[in-house]
Coordinates of C-alpha atoms in Angstrom, one line a residue:
Chain A
M1 CA -49.5 56.7 -33.2
V2 CA -47.8 53.7 -34.0
E3 CA -44.3 52.0 -33.9
F4 CA -43.3 49.9 -36.5
Q5 CA -39.8 50.3 -35.9
F6 CA -38.0 48.1 -32.8
T7 CA -35.7 49.8 -30.4
E8 CA -31.9 50.2 -31.0
E9 CA -32.2 47.7 -27.7
Q10 CA -34.1 46.0 -29.3
E11 CA -31.8 44.9 -32.7
M12 CA -28.7 44.4 -30.2
L13 CA -30.8 41.7 -28.3
R14 CA -32.2 40.2 -32.2
K15 CA -28.1 40.3 -32.6
A16 CA -26.9 38.8 -29.4
A17 CA -30.0 35.7 -29.5
R18 CA -28.5 35.4 -33.5
E19 CA -25.0 35.2 -31.9
F20 CA -26.0 32.5 -29.3
A21 CA -28.3 31.1 -32.2
E22 CA -25.3 30.3 -34.6
Q23 CA -22.7 30.4 -32.8
V24 CA -24.4 27.5 -29.9
V25 CA -26.7 25.7 -31.3
A26 CA -26.1 26.0 -35.0
P27 CA -23.3 23.5 -34.8
L28 CA -25.3 21.0 -32.4
V29 CA -28.5 20.5 -34.4
P30 CA -27.5 17.6 -36.3
K31 CA -26.6 15.7 -33.1
M32 CA -29.9 16.2 -31.3
E33 CA -31.5 15.5 -35.0
E34 CA -29.5 11.9 -34.8
T35 CA -30.4 11.3 -30.9
D36 CA -33.5 13.4 -30.4
E37 CA -31.2 14.0 -27.2
T38 CA -30.9 18.0 -25.8
P39 CA -27.3 18.5 -25.6
E40 CA -25.5 19.8 -22.1
E41 CA -23.7 23.1 -24.0
I42 CA -27.8 24.3 -25.1
I43 CA -28.9 24.8 -21.9
K44 CA -25.8 25.3 -20.3
G45 CA -25.7 28.4 -22.8
M46 CA -29.0 29.5 -22.4
G47 CA -28.2 30.1 -18.9
E48 CA -24.8 32.2 -19.5
R49 CA -26.2 34.7 -21.9
D50 CA -29.6 35.1 -19.7
L51 CA -31.8 33.9 -22.2
L52 CA -33.9 32.8 -19.2
A53 CA -33.3 36.3 -17.3
V54 CA -35.4 37.9 -20.8
T55 CA -39.3 38.3 -19.3
I56 CA -38.1 38.6 -14.8
P57 CA -38.1 41.8 -13.3
P58 CA -34.8 43.0 -11.8
E59 CA -36.2 42.6 -7.9
Y60 CA -35.8 39.1 -8.8
G61 CA -32.3 38.9 -10.8
G62 CA -33.8 39.4 -14.2
L63 CA -33.6 41.9 -17.0
G64 CA -36.5 42.7 -17.4
L65 CA -36.8 43.1 -21.3
G66 CA -40.4 42.0 -21.5
H67 CA -42.4 40.1 -24.1
V68 CA -41.5 41.6 -27.2
A69 CA -38.1 40.9 -26.9
R70 CA -38.9 37.1 -25.9
V71 CA -40.2 37.2 -29.1
I72 CA -37.3 38.3 -30.6
V73 CA -35.4 35.8 -29.1
L74 CA -37.8 32.6 -29.9
E75 CA -37.6 34.3 -33.7
E76 CA -33.6 34.5 -33.3
V77 CA -33.7 31.0 -31.6
A78 CA -36.0 29.1 -33.9
R79 CA -35.1 30.1 -37.6
V80 CA -31.9 27.9 -36.4
S81 CA -33.5 25.5 -33.5
V82 CA -36.6 24.8 -33.7
A83 CA -36.5 22.2 -30.4
T84 CA -34.2 24.7 -28.6
A85 CA -36.7 27.8 -29.4
M86 CA -39.2 25.0 -28.2
M87 CA -37.3 24.6 -24.8
L88 CA -36.5 28.3 -24.2
Q89 CA -40.3 28.9 -24.9
V90 CA -41.1 26.3 -22.5
F91 CA -38.6 28.4 -19.6
H92 CA -40.1 30.9 -20.2
L93 CA -44.0 29.5 -19.5
G94 CA -42.9 27.5 -16.5
I95 CA -42.1 30.8 -15.0
D96 CA -44.6 33.0 -15.8
P97 CA -47.1 31.7 -13.4
I98 CA -44.6 32.0 -10.0
L99 CA -44.3 35.7 -11.8
V100 CA -47.8 36.4 -11.8
F101 CA -49.6 34.3 -8.9
G102 CA -46.8 34.0 -6.9
T103 CA -46.3 35.1 -3.2
E104 CA -43.5 37.5 -2.3
E105 CA -41.7 34.8 -0.7
Q106 CA -42.3 32.0 -3.6
K107 CA -40.8 35.2 -6.0
K108 CA -37.8 35.6 -4.0
K109 CA -37.0 31.5 -3.3
Y110 CA -37.2 30.6 -7.0
L111 CA -37.3 33.7 -10.0
P112 CA -33.0 34.3 -8.5
A113 CA -32.0 31.2 -9.3
L114 CA -34.3 31.0 -12.5
A115 CA -33.1 34.0 -13.8
R116 CA -29.5 32.9 -13.6
G117 CA -30.2 30.0 -15.8
E118 CA -29.3 27.7 -13.0
R119 CA -32.5 25.7 -12.0
L120 CA -35.0 25.6 -15.4
A121 CA -38.5 25.7 -15.6
T122 CA -41.7 23.9 -17.1
V123 CA -45.3 23.3 -16.8
A124 CA -47.2 20.7 -16.2
V125 CA -50.5 20.6 -17.6
T126 CA -51.7 17.9 -20.1
E127 CA -52.9 14.3 -19.4
A128 CA -53.8 12.0 -21.3
T129 CA -57.3 12.9 -21.9
G130 CA -55.7 16.2 -23.2
G131 CA -54.4 19.6 -22.7
S132 CA -56.8 21.6 -24.6
E133 CA -59.9 20.5 -21.5
P134 CA -58.2 21.1 -17.9
T135 CA -61.0 19.8 -16.7
A136 CA -61.1 16.6 -17.2
C137 CA -57.3 16.4 -14.7
Q138 CA -56.6 12.8 -13.0
T139 CA -54.1 14.0 -11.1
E140 CA -55.5 14.8 -7.9
A141 CA -54.0 16.7 -4.6
R142 CA -55.3 15.8 -1.3
L143 CA -54.7 17.9 1.8
E144 CA -53.1 15.5 4.6
G145 CA -52.2 18.0 7.5
D146 CA -49.8 20.5 6.2
H147 CA -48.9 19.5 3.3
Y148 CA -50.9 17.5 0.0
V149 CA -50.6 14.9 -1.8
L150 CA -50.4 13.8 -5.3
N151 CA -51.6 11.3 -7.4
G152 CA -51.4 10.9 -11.2
R153 CA -49.8 11.3 -14.4
K154 CA -48.7 14.3 -17.0
V155 CA -48.1 13.8 -20.8
F156 CA -46.6 15.8 -23.3
I157 CA -44.5 17.8 -20.8
T158 CA -41.3 19.9 -22.3
D159 CA -38.9 19.9 -20.5
V160 CA -39.8 17.5 -17.7
H161 CA -36.6 15.9 -17.4
L162 CA -34.8 18.8 -17.6
A163 CA -36.6 21.3 -15.3
D164 CA -35.9 21.2 -11.6
V165 CA -38.9 23.5 -10.6
Q166 CA -42.5 22.9 -12.3
V167 CA -45.7 24.4 -11.6
V168 CA -48.2 21.1 -12.2
F169 CA -52.4 21.8 -12.5
T170 CA -53.6 19.3 -10.2
R171 CA -58.0 18.3 -9.3
T172 CA -58.7 19.3 -5.7
G173 CA -61.9 18.7 -5.3
E174 CA -64.7 18.0 -7.8
K175 CA -64.6 21.1 -10.0
E176 CA -62.1 22.7 -8.3
F177 CA -58.6 23.1 -9.3
T178 CA -54.9 24.3 -7.6
T179 CA -52.0 24.6 -8.7
F180 CA -48.7 23.5 -7.4
I181 CA -44.7 24.6 -7.7
L182 CA -43.2 21.5 -7.1
E183 CA -39.5 20.4 -7.5
K184 CA -37.5 18.2 -8.4
G185 CA -36.4 15.6 -5.8
M186 CA -39.6 15.9 -3.4
E187 CA -40.8 12.3 -2.3
G188 CA -42.6 11.0 -5.0
F189 CA -41.8 13.2 -7.8
R190 CA -40.5 11.5 -11.3
P191 CA -40.0 12.7 -14.5
G192 CA -41.5 9.2 -16.8
R193 CA -40.5 7.9 -19.9
Y194 CA -39.6 10.2 -22.6
E195 CA -42.1 10.5 -25.6
H196 CA -41.3 10.8 -29.3
K197 CA -42.2 13.5 -32.0
V198 CA -42.2 13.6 -35.3
G199 CA -40.0 16.8 -35.3
M200 CA -38.2 19.6 -32.7
K201 CA -35.9 16.7 -32.6
G202 CA -33.5 17.4 -29.5
C203 CA -36.6 19.2 -27.5
D204 CA -36.9 17.3 -23.9
T205 CA -40.7 15.7 -23.8
G206 CA -41.7 13.5 -22.1
E207 CA -44.5 12.4 -18.2
L208 CA -44.7 12.9 -15.1
I209 CA -45.3 10.6 -13.3
L210 CA -46.7 11.9 -9.5
D211 CA -46.5 8.8 -6.6
N212 CA -48.0 9.7 -3.7
C213 CA -46.2 13.1 -4.2
V214 CA -45.6 14.7 -0.9
V215 CA -45.9 19.0 -1.7
P216 CA -46.1 22.0 1.7
K217 CA -49.0 23.6 1.5
E218 CA -47.0 26.9 0.8
N219 CA -45.9 26.0 -2.3
M220 CA -49.8 26.1 -3.3
L221 CA -50.1 29.1 -6.5
G222 CA -52.9 31.2 -5.2
K223 CA -55.6 30.0 -3.2
P224 CA -57.3 26.3 -3.4
G225 CA -59.6 26.8 -7.2
D226 CA -57.1 29.5 -8.2
G227 CA -55.9 26.8 -10.8
L228 CA -57.7 27.0 -13.8
K229 CA -57.6 30.6 -13.9
V230 CA -53.4 30.3 -13.1
A231 CA -53.2 27.4 -16.5
L232 CA -55.4 29.1 -18.4
A233 CA -53.7 32.5 -17.8
G234 CA -49.8 30.7 -18.8
I235 CA -51.0 29.2 -21.0
S236 CA -53.9 31.7 -23.4
E237 CA -50.6 34.4 -23.5
T238 CA -47.4 33.3 -22.4
G239 CA -48.0 29.4 -24.5
R240 CA -49.4 31.3 -27.9
E241 CA -47.1 33.7 -27.7
G242 CA -44.4 31.5 -27.5
I243 CA -45.3 29.3 -30.1
A244 CA -45.9 32.1 -32.3
G245 CA -42.8 32.8 -31.8
C246 CA -41.3 29.5 -32.8
A247 CA -43.3 30.0 -35.8
L248 CA -42.2 33.3 -36.9
G249 CA -38.1 31.5 -36.6
L250 CA -39.6 28.5 -38.8
L251 CA -40.8 30.5 -41.7
Q252 CA -38.0 33.2 -41.4
A253 CA -36.1 29.8 -42.1
C254 CA -38.0 28.8 -44.7
L255 CA -37.9 31.8 -46.8
E256 CA -34.3 32.1 -46.2
S257 CA -33.1 28.3 -47.6
S258 CA -36.3 28.8 -50.0
T259 CA -34.3 31.8 -52.1
K260 CA -31.0 30.6 -51.2
F261 CA -31.4 27.5 -53.5
A262 CA -33.6 28.8 -55.9
N263 CA -31.0 31.3 -56.9
E264 CA -28.4 28.3 -56.6
R265 CA -30.1 25.6 -58.4
I266 CA -30.7 25.9 -62.0
L267 CA -32.3 23.9 -64.4
Y268 CA -32.9 24.4 -68.2
G269 CA -29.8 27.1 -68.0
R270 CA -31.2 29.1 -65.6
P271 CA -31.9 29.5 -61.7
I272 CA -34.7 28.0 -61.2
A273 CA -36.0 31.3 -59.2
K274 CA -36.5 33.0 -62.0
L275 CA -38.7 30.1 -62.7
Q276 CA -42.6 32.2 -62.3
G277 CA -44.5 28.9 -59.6
I278 CA -41.7 29.1 -57.8
Q279 CA -41.4 33.5 -57.4
W280 CA -45.4 32.9 -56.0
K281 CA -44.7 30.0 -53.2
I282 CA -41.4 32.7 -52.6
A283 CA -43.9 35.8 -52.5
E284 CA -46.6 33.9 -50.0
M285 CA -43.7 33.1 -47.7
A286 CA -42.5 37.3 -47.7
V287 CA -46.4 38.1 -47.0
N288 CA -46.7 36.1 -44.6
L289 CA -43.5 36.7 -42.4
E290 CA -44.4 40.2 -42.7
A291 CA -48.1 39.6 -41.5
A292 CA -47.5 37.4 -39.3
R293 CA -44.5 39.2 -37.8
L294 CA -46.7 41.8 -37.2
L295 CA -49.6 39.9 -35.4
T296 CA -47.6 38.2 -33.1
Y297 CA -45.2 41.8 -31.9
R298 CA -48.2 43.5 -31.7
A299 CA -50.2 41.4 -29.3
A300 CA -46.9 40.9 -27.7
A301 CA -46.8 44.4 -27.4
M302 CA -50.3 44.5 -25.9
R303 CA -48.8 42.0 -23.1
D304 CA -45.2 44.0 -22.1
K305 CA -48.6 47.7 -21.8
G306 CA -50.1 45.2 -19.3
Q307 CA -53.5 44.7 -21.9
R308 CA -55.8 41.5 -22.3
C309 CA -54.7 40.1 -25.1
D310 CA -55.8 36.8 -25.4
V311 CA -57.8 35.9 -28.9
E312 CA -55.3 38.6 -30.2
M313 CA -52.6 35.7 -28.8
A314 CA -55.0 33.0 -30.5
Q315 CA -55.4 35.0 -33.8
A316 CA -51.0 35.0 -34.2
K317 CA -50.5 31.4 -32.6
Y318 CA -53.2 30.6 -35.3
F319 CA -51.9 32.4 -38.5
V320 CA -48.4 32.2 -38.1
T321 CA -47.9 28.6 -37.0
E322 CA -50.2 27.6 -40.2
A323 CA -48.4 29.7 -42.3
A324 CA -45.1 28.4 -41.4
A325 CA -46.4 25.3 -41.9
R326 CA -47.7 26.4 -45.4
A327 CA -44.0 27.6 -46.0
A328 CA -42.2 24.6 -44.5
K329 CA -44.0 22.3 -46.9
D330 CA -43.8 25.2 -49.8
T331 CA -39.8 24.7 -49.1
C332 CA -39.5 21.2 -49.5
D333 CA -41.6 21.3 -53.1
I334 CA -39.0 23.9 -54.4
H335 CA -36.4 22.0 -52.7
G336 CA -37.5 18.7 -55.6
G337 CA -36.0 15.5 -54.4
Y338 CA -33.1 17.7 -51.9
G339 CA -36.2 18.6 -50.2
V340 CA -36.9 15.6 -48.8
M341 CA -33.3 14.4 -48.1
N342 CA -31.5 14.4 -44.3
E343 CA -28.4 16.8 -45.5
Y344 CA -31.4 19.4 -46.5
A345 CA -33.1 21.2 -43.6
A346 CA -36.6 21.6 -45.5
Q347 CA -37.4 18.5 -44.5
R348 CA -36.5 19.2 -40.7
Y349 CA -38.7 22.6 -41.3
L350 CA -42.1 20.2 -42.5
R351 CA -41.6 18.1 -39.6
D352 CA -41.0 20.7 -36.8
A353 CA -43.7 23.0 -38.3
Q354 CA -46.4 20.1 -37.5
V355 CA -45.1 19.8 -33.8
L356 CA -46.2 23.3 -33.3
I357 CA -49.5 23.5 -34.5
P358 CA -50.8 21.3 -31.2
S359 CA -48.4 22.9 -28.9
A360 CA -50.3 25.7 -27.1
G361 CA -53.8 24.4 -28.0
T362 CA -54.8 23.3 -32.0
S363 CA -55.3 25.4 -34.9
E364 CA -59.3 24.3 -33.6
I365 CA -58.8 25.8 -30.6
M366 CA -57.5 28.9 -31.5
R367 CA -60.6 29.8 -33.7
I368 CA -63.0 29.0 -31.9
V369 CA -61.6 31.5 -28.9
I370 CA -61.0 33.6 -31.9
A371 CA -64.8 32.6 -33.2
R372 CA -66.2 33.3 -29.8
A373 CA -64.7 36.8 -29.0
A374 CA -66.0 37.9 -33.3
L375 CA -69.1 36.8 -32.4
K376 CA -69.2 38.2 -28.8
Chain B
M1 CA -3.7 48.6 -16.6
Q2 CA -4.7 51.7 -19.0
I3 CA -6.0 49.2 -22.3
L4 CA -7.2 50.9 -25.4
V5 CA -8.8 49.1 -28.1
L6 CA -9.7 50.0 -32.2
V7 CA -12.6 48.5 -33.3
K8 CA -13.2 49.9 -36.5
A9 CA -17.1 49.6 -38.5
V10 CA -17.1 47.1 -41.4
P11 CA -19.8 45.9 -43.6
D12 CA -21.2 43.3 -41.6
P13 CA -19.2 40.4 -43.4
E14 CA -22.5 37.0 -43.9
R15 CA -23.6 39.8 -46.1
A16 CA -20.5 41.0 -48.2
N17 CA -21.8 39.7 -51.4
E18 CA -24.0 42.7 -51.4
I19 CA -21.0 45.4 -51.9
T20 CA -20.2 46.4 -55.0
L21 CA -17.8 48.6 -56.5
D22 CA -18.2 51.8 -58.1
P23 CA -15.7 52.2 -60.7
E24 CA -16.4 55.5 -61.7
T25 CA -15.7 57.4 -58.5
G26 CA -13.2 54.4 -57.0
T27 CA -15.4 53.3 -54.4
V28 CA -16.9 50.5 -52.4
K29 CA -20.7 50.8 -52.2
R30 CA -22.0 49.3 -48.9
E31 CA -24.9 51.4 -48.2
G32 CA -28.1 49.6 -46.8
I33 CA -25.8 46.8 -44.8
P34 CA -25.4 47.0 -41.7
L35 CA -22.2 47.6 -39.8
V36 CA -20.9 45.5 -37.7
I37 CA -17.2 45.2 -35.8
N38 CA -14.4 44.4 -37.7
P39 CA -14.3 40.1 -37.1
L40 CA -11.0 40.6 -35.2
D41 CA -11.2 43.6 -33.7
R42 CA -13.2 40.7 -31.9
N43 CA -10.4 39.1 -30.7
A44 CA -9.1 42.3 -29.6
V45 CA -11.9 43.4 -27.6
E46 CA -11.6 40.6 -26.1
E47 CA -8.4 40.3 -25.0
A48 CA -8.9 43.3 -23.5
L49 CA -12.3 42.1 -21.3
R50 CA -9.5 39.3 -20.6
L51 CA -6.7 42.1 -19.0
K52 CA -8.9 43.9 -17.5
E53 CA -11.1 40.7 -15.7
E54 CA -7.4 39.5 -14.4
K55 CA -5.8 42.5 -13.7
G56 CA -8.0 45.2 -13.3
G57 CA -8.1 48.6 -15.2
T58 CA -10.0 50.1 -17.9
V59 CA -10.4 49.6 -21.3
A60 CA -11.6 52.1 -23.9
A61 CA -13.1 51.3 -27.5
L62 CA -12.1 54.1 -30.4
S63 CA -13.0 54.0 -33.5
M64 CA -13.1 56.4 -36.5
G65 CA -16.5 56.8 -38.6
P66 CA -19.3 58.0 -40.2
P67 CA -22.0 58.5 -37.6
A68 CA -24.0 54.8 -38.2
A69 CA -20.5 53.7 -36.6
E70 CA -21.8 54.3 -33.6
G71 CA -23.8 51.1 -33.7
P72 CA -21.0 48.9 -33.9
L73 CA -19.3 50.9 -30.7
R74 CA -22.7 50.7 -28.6
E75 CA -21.6 46.2 -29.3
A76 CA -18.4 47.1 -27.6
L77 CA -20.0 49.1 -24.5
A78 CA -22.5 46.0 -24.8
L79 CA -19.4 43.9 -24.8
G80 CA -18.1 45.2 -21.2
V81 CA -16.1 48.2 -22.5
D82 CA -16.0 50.8 -20.3
R83 CA -15.8 54.0 -22.7
A84 CA -16.7 54.4 -26.0
V85 CA -15.5 56.6 -28.5
L86 CA -16.2 57.8 -32.3
L87 CA -14.1 60.1 -34.5
S88 CA -16.0 61.8 -37.4
D89 CA -15.7 63.9 -38.9
R90 CA -16.9 65.2 -42.1
A91 CA -13.3 66.7 -43.2
M92 CA -12.3 62.5 -42.5
A93 CA -14.3 60.5 -45.1
G94 CA -12.2 59.5 -48.0
A95 CA -8.4 58.8 -45.6
D96 CA -5.8 56.2 -46.9
T97 CA -4.1 54.4 -44.0
L98 CA -1.9 57.1 -43.2
A99 CA -4.7 59.9 -42.5
T100 CA -6.4 57.2 -40.7
A101 CA -4.0 56.0 -38.7
R102 CA -2.8 60.0 -37.9
V103 CA -7.0 60.7 -37.0
L104 CA -6.3 57.0 -34.2
A105 CA -3.0 58.6 -32.9
A106 CA -4.7 62.3 -32.4
G107 CA -7.8 60.1 -30.3
A108 CA -5.1 58.3 -28.1
R109 CA -3.3 61.1 -27.2
Y110 CA -6.8 63.1 -26.6
L111 CA -8.0 60.0 -24.3
G112 CA -4.3 59.7 -22.3
D113 CA -2.2 57.6 -21.3
F114 CA -2.2 54.0 -22.7
D115 CA -0.4 50.8 -21.3
L116 CA -1.5 48.2 -24.1
I117 CA -3.3 49.6 -27.0
L118 CA -5.2 46.3 -29.2
C119 CA -6.1 46.2 -33.0
G120 CA -7.3 43.3 -35.7
A121 CA -4.7 42.7 -37.6
E122 CA -7.0 43.7 -40.5
S123 CA -9.9 44.8 -41.3
F124 CA -12.5 42.4 -43.6
D125 CA -13.1 45.1 -45.8
G126 CA -9.9 47.3 -47.0
G127 CA -7.8 44.3 -45.6
T128 CA -4.8 46.7 -46.1
A129 CA -3.4 45.9 -42.4
Q130 CA -1.1 48.5 -41.7
V131 CA -3.4 50.7 -39.1
G132 CA -2.6 49.0 -36.4
P133 CA 1.6 49.4 -36.9
E134 CA 0.7 53.0 -38.3
L135 CA -0.2 54.1 -35.2
A136 CA 2.0 52.4 -32.7
Q137 CA 4.5 55.0 -35.3
F138 CA 2.9 57.8 -34.6
L139 CA 2.5 57.0 -31.0
G140 CA 6.1 56.0 -31.1
L141 CA 5.8 52.6 -29.9
P142 CA 6.8 48.8 -30.2
H143 CA 4.7 46.4 -31.7
A144 CA 3.4 43.7 -32.7
S145 CA 1.5 42.1 -35.7
Y146 CA -0.5 39.4 -36.3
V147 CA -0.7 38.1 -32.2
T148 CA -1.4 34.0 -31.3
S149 CA -1.3 34.8 -27.7
A150 CA 0.4 37.6 -25.1
R151 CA 1.4 37.4 -22.0
E152 CA 2.2 39.7 -19.4
K153 CA 5.1 39.2 -16.9
G154 CA 6.8 42.4 -14.9
G155 CA 6.1 45.1 -17.5
L156 CA 6.8 43.1 -20.2
L157 CA 5.0 41.1 -22.5
E158 CA 5.8 37.4 -24.2
V159 CA 4.3 37.3 -27.8
E160 CA 3.8 34.9 -30.5
A161 CA 3.0 36.3 -33.8
K162 CA 1.9 34.7 -36.9
V163 CA 5.1 34.9 -39.9
E164 CA 4.5 34.2 -43.7
D165 CA 6.3 30.9 -42.6
G166 CA 5.6 29.3 -39.1
R167 CA 5.6 31.6 -36.1
K168 CA 7.6 33.7 -33.7
K169 CA 8.0 34.6 -30.3
L170 CA 9.3 38.5 -29.2
Q171 CA 8.7 40.2 -25.8
V172 CA 7.8 43.6 -26.2
R173 CA 8.0 45.9 -23.0
L174 CA 4.7 48.1 -22.1
P175 CA 3.5 50.9 -23.1
A176 CA 3.0 48.6 -26.9
L177 CA 0.6 47.7 -29.5
L178 CA -0.5 44.6 -30.7
T179 CA -2.8 44.0 -34.0
V180 CA -3.9 40.6 -32.9
S181 CA -4.7 37.3 -35.5
R182 CA -8.4 35.6 -34.7
E183 CA -5.8 32.3 -33.2
L184 CA -5.3 34.7 -29.9
N185 CA -9.3 33.9 -28.9
R186 CA -12.6 32.9 -28.7
P187 CA -14.2 36.4 -29.0
R188 CA -17.2 36.1 -26.1
G189 CA -21.4 36.4 -27.5
L190 CA -23.0 39.5 -26.5
S191 CA -25.0 39.3 -23.6
F192 CA -28.3 40.5 -22.7
S193 CA -27.6 41.4 -19.2
G194 CA -24.5 43.4 -21.1
I195 CA -26.8 44.9 -23.3
V196 CA -28.8 45.8 -20.1
R197 CA -25.6 47.3 -18.1
A198 CA -24.6 49.3 -21.1
R199 CA -27.6 51.3 -21.7
G200 CA -26.7 54.1 -19.0
K201 CA -23.5 54.4 -21.4
K202 CA -23.2 56.8 -24.1
V203 CA -20.5 56.7 -27.6
E204 CA -19.2 60.1 -27.6
V205 CA -18.5 61.3 -30.4
L206 CA -15.6 63.7 -31.3
S207 CA -15.0 66.1 -33.9
L208 CA -11.5 67.3 -35.6
A209 CA -11.7 71.0 -33.9
D210 CA -11.6 69.1 -30.3
L211 CA -8.8 67.2 -31.4
G212 CA -7.3 70.5 -32.2
M213 CA -6.5 69.0 -35.9
D214 CA -6.2 71.0 -39.0
P215 CA -7.8 69.0 -41.7
S216 CA -5.3 69.1 -44.1
R217 CA -3.7 66.7 -42.2
A218 CA -6.8 64.2 -42.5
G219 CA -9.5 62.7 -44.6
V220 CA -8.9 63.7 -48.4
A221 CA -7.0 65.9 -48.0
G222 CA -4.4 64.3 -45.7
S223 CA -4.0 61.0 -48.2
P224 CA -1.1 60.7 -50.3
T225 CA -2.8 57.8 -51.6
I226 CA -4.5 57.8 -55.0
I227 CA -6.6 54.8 -56.3
G228 CA -6.1 54.2 -60.1
D229 CA -8.2 51.8 -61.0
I230 CA -10.6 49.6 -58.9
S231 CA -12.6 47.0 -60.7
T232 CA -14.1 43.5 -59.1
P233 CA -12.0 40.7 -60.7
T234 CA -13.6 38.4 -63.5
T235 CA -12.6 35.0 -63.3
T236 CA -13.5 32.6 -66.6
R237 CA -13.5 29.4 -66.9
S238 CA -13.0 27.2 -69.7
G239 CA -13.1 23.1 -70.5
E240 CA -11.5 21.2 -72.9
I241 CA -11.7 17.4 -73.6
I242 CA -8.6 15.3 -74.3
K243 CA -9.4 12.3 -77.0
G244 CA -7.1 9.5 -77.2
D245 CA -6.3 6.5 -75.8
P246 CA -5.0 7.2 -72.1
E247 CA -1.0 7.0 -72.4
E248 CA -1.8 10.0 -75.1
V249 CA -4.0 11.7 -73.0
V250 CA -1.8 11.7 -69.8
D251 CA 0.9 13.1 -72.2
V252 CA -0.9 16.1 -73.3
L253 CA -2.5 16.5 -69.9
V254 CA 1.3 16.9 -68.9
K255 CA 2.2 18.9 -71.3
K256 CA -0.7 21.7 -70.7
L257 CA -0.6 21.3 -67.1
T258 CA 3.4 22.4 -67.4
E259 CA 2.6 24.6 -69.6
A260 CA 0.3 26.4 -67.5
G261 CA 2.7 26.2 -64.5
V262 CA 0.1 24.1 -62.0
V263 CA 2.6 21.4 -61.9

């Protein structure tokens, strides 16, 4: 049987997420847009309302609500602020490798504080050589006695200045890659310069500098050489899912602001919503939103069932982010001159949508993944 | 402290523009609009939870409404109330404030003794502000309406409440009923852990028979109020351009505004 309905509990989670977004996040959006800084209240609020505990199992202090719930939360937060949803999705992404590949000791050490929102996590794979080719990684980890010494530089790391726990991808041999759990405060661990994006203002992004960073052996995730497995699992399932969730909320926001404006804006004596040219754009957005939801929630439901879903996640990520970018452009167009004014959110949607496209893999990479599976 | 809080399910205020009136039947049409906890009742729930956290005890939530009112009560459970009871019966439908208060009084008595009963000062949809005081009267309790702050001191509540042109301070002996204003507190948000904690809790549903109440005292049958007419107010605007030299125009304008009773 195919179920196309959320459970009562999931509906209530959506409501709780919407309350957080509207009460805590929405009033801070103008400040984030203006300063490109992350307000403390947002991070604190995420912790207080358990947004970080969603995917962590109860035995490690989380709520174990799973991935459909995760997407619901991301969709609702992104509807108000894609920047905030992006930070949230990357916190989940930082937690995931520990959950999947961590030893019992590592899980017990890190997960409870992450679930309580007292500590934050992120993942650092991308380097200046790019993110889609992790084997080009130049960050090196060298075994010296009972510890590793890491040297290198990561870029485009979301939440890098905020996260206390960072899962870092390194090279440990010519063709050997290994991931480690790093902590803020470790010798030689230093978040670097802030990187400013065209959109998602207020979402922390920047460099991670590792300068003879000393990491105990027990902080390794999996075995030496497991690095690619760890990094790819996180990006292909958790990362793509998260970006698709963010794009869903953006699509929803586009549809809401477009219909509102079209109903209110009077031209030649009647609302522009009466014009067929506007209606076609609205119809496109509405049908894309529905299709986007089906793709994303199906993939998330597969994830909850423990099924392999990397291709489904790629399909969702590709479709939803591209649909969101088109919807954002149409939203600006519907708004006419107001579409390029800072007083209206339409221009923010357009800028945010473009940041979603390369995040967790460009549309070209997604299509390579999808085509590879289709051609098999 | 044993606290009872009244929770009314009302159409989501965010979607208030979808509410229409049926002039033929004299009823409010709100089909398809999700029900939420009446906004001021969220303040009442918040105050109840804060008092419980401070002084211990339990908080029960009570509502009268259609089966769909279970949703908002489940939300109350997720917010942290210990018990949620819905009074729901076909014979309760169409109640005016008197019949509503009478049924709620029966429900409150059924649930036991309370030190304090809290509810929103008025509902978002009906907006009569009558049910709270009527319930207090049925239960023989002292009450204060539109409360903006409340502090318990040795069995007495020191209360500040809004009146038309200011605030009044009063002392209320417990047990008592307070209807609360939005200034009282800032209601907490629904938390995910609250939702998960409330998983095992069920909303108890009681009928008139469960309350041992005669159907003629509830719903339409028990309501003396007769709605004569119901209509959507229409507002019309008209523009008028007054021409002439400035002094003349001002005189005409002042005269017109005076006639209209504006100045």
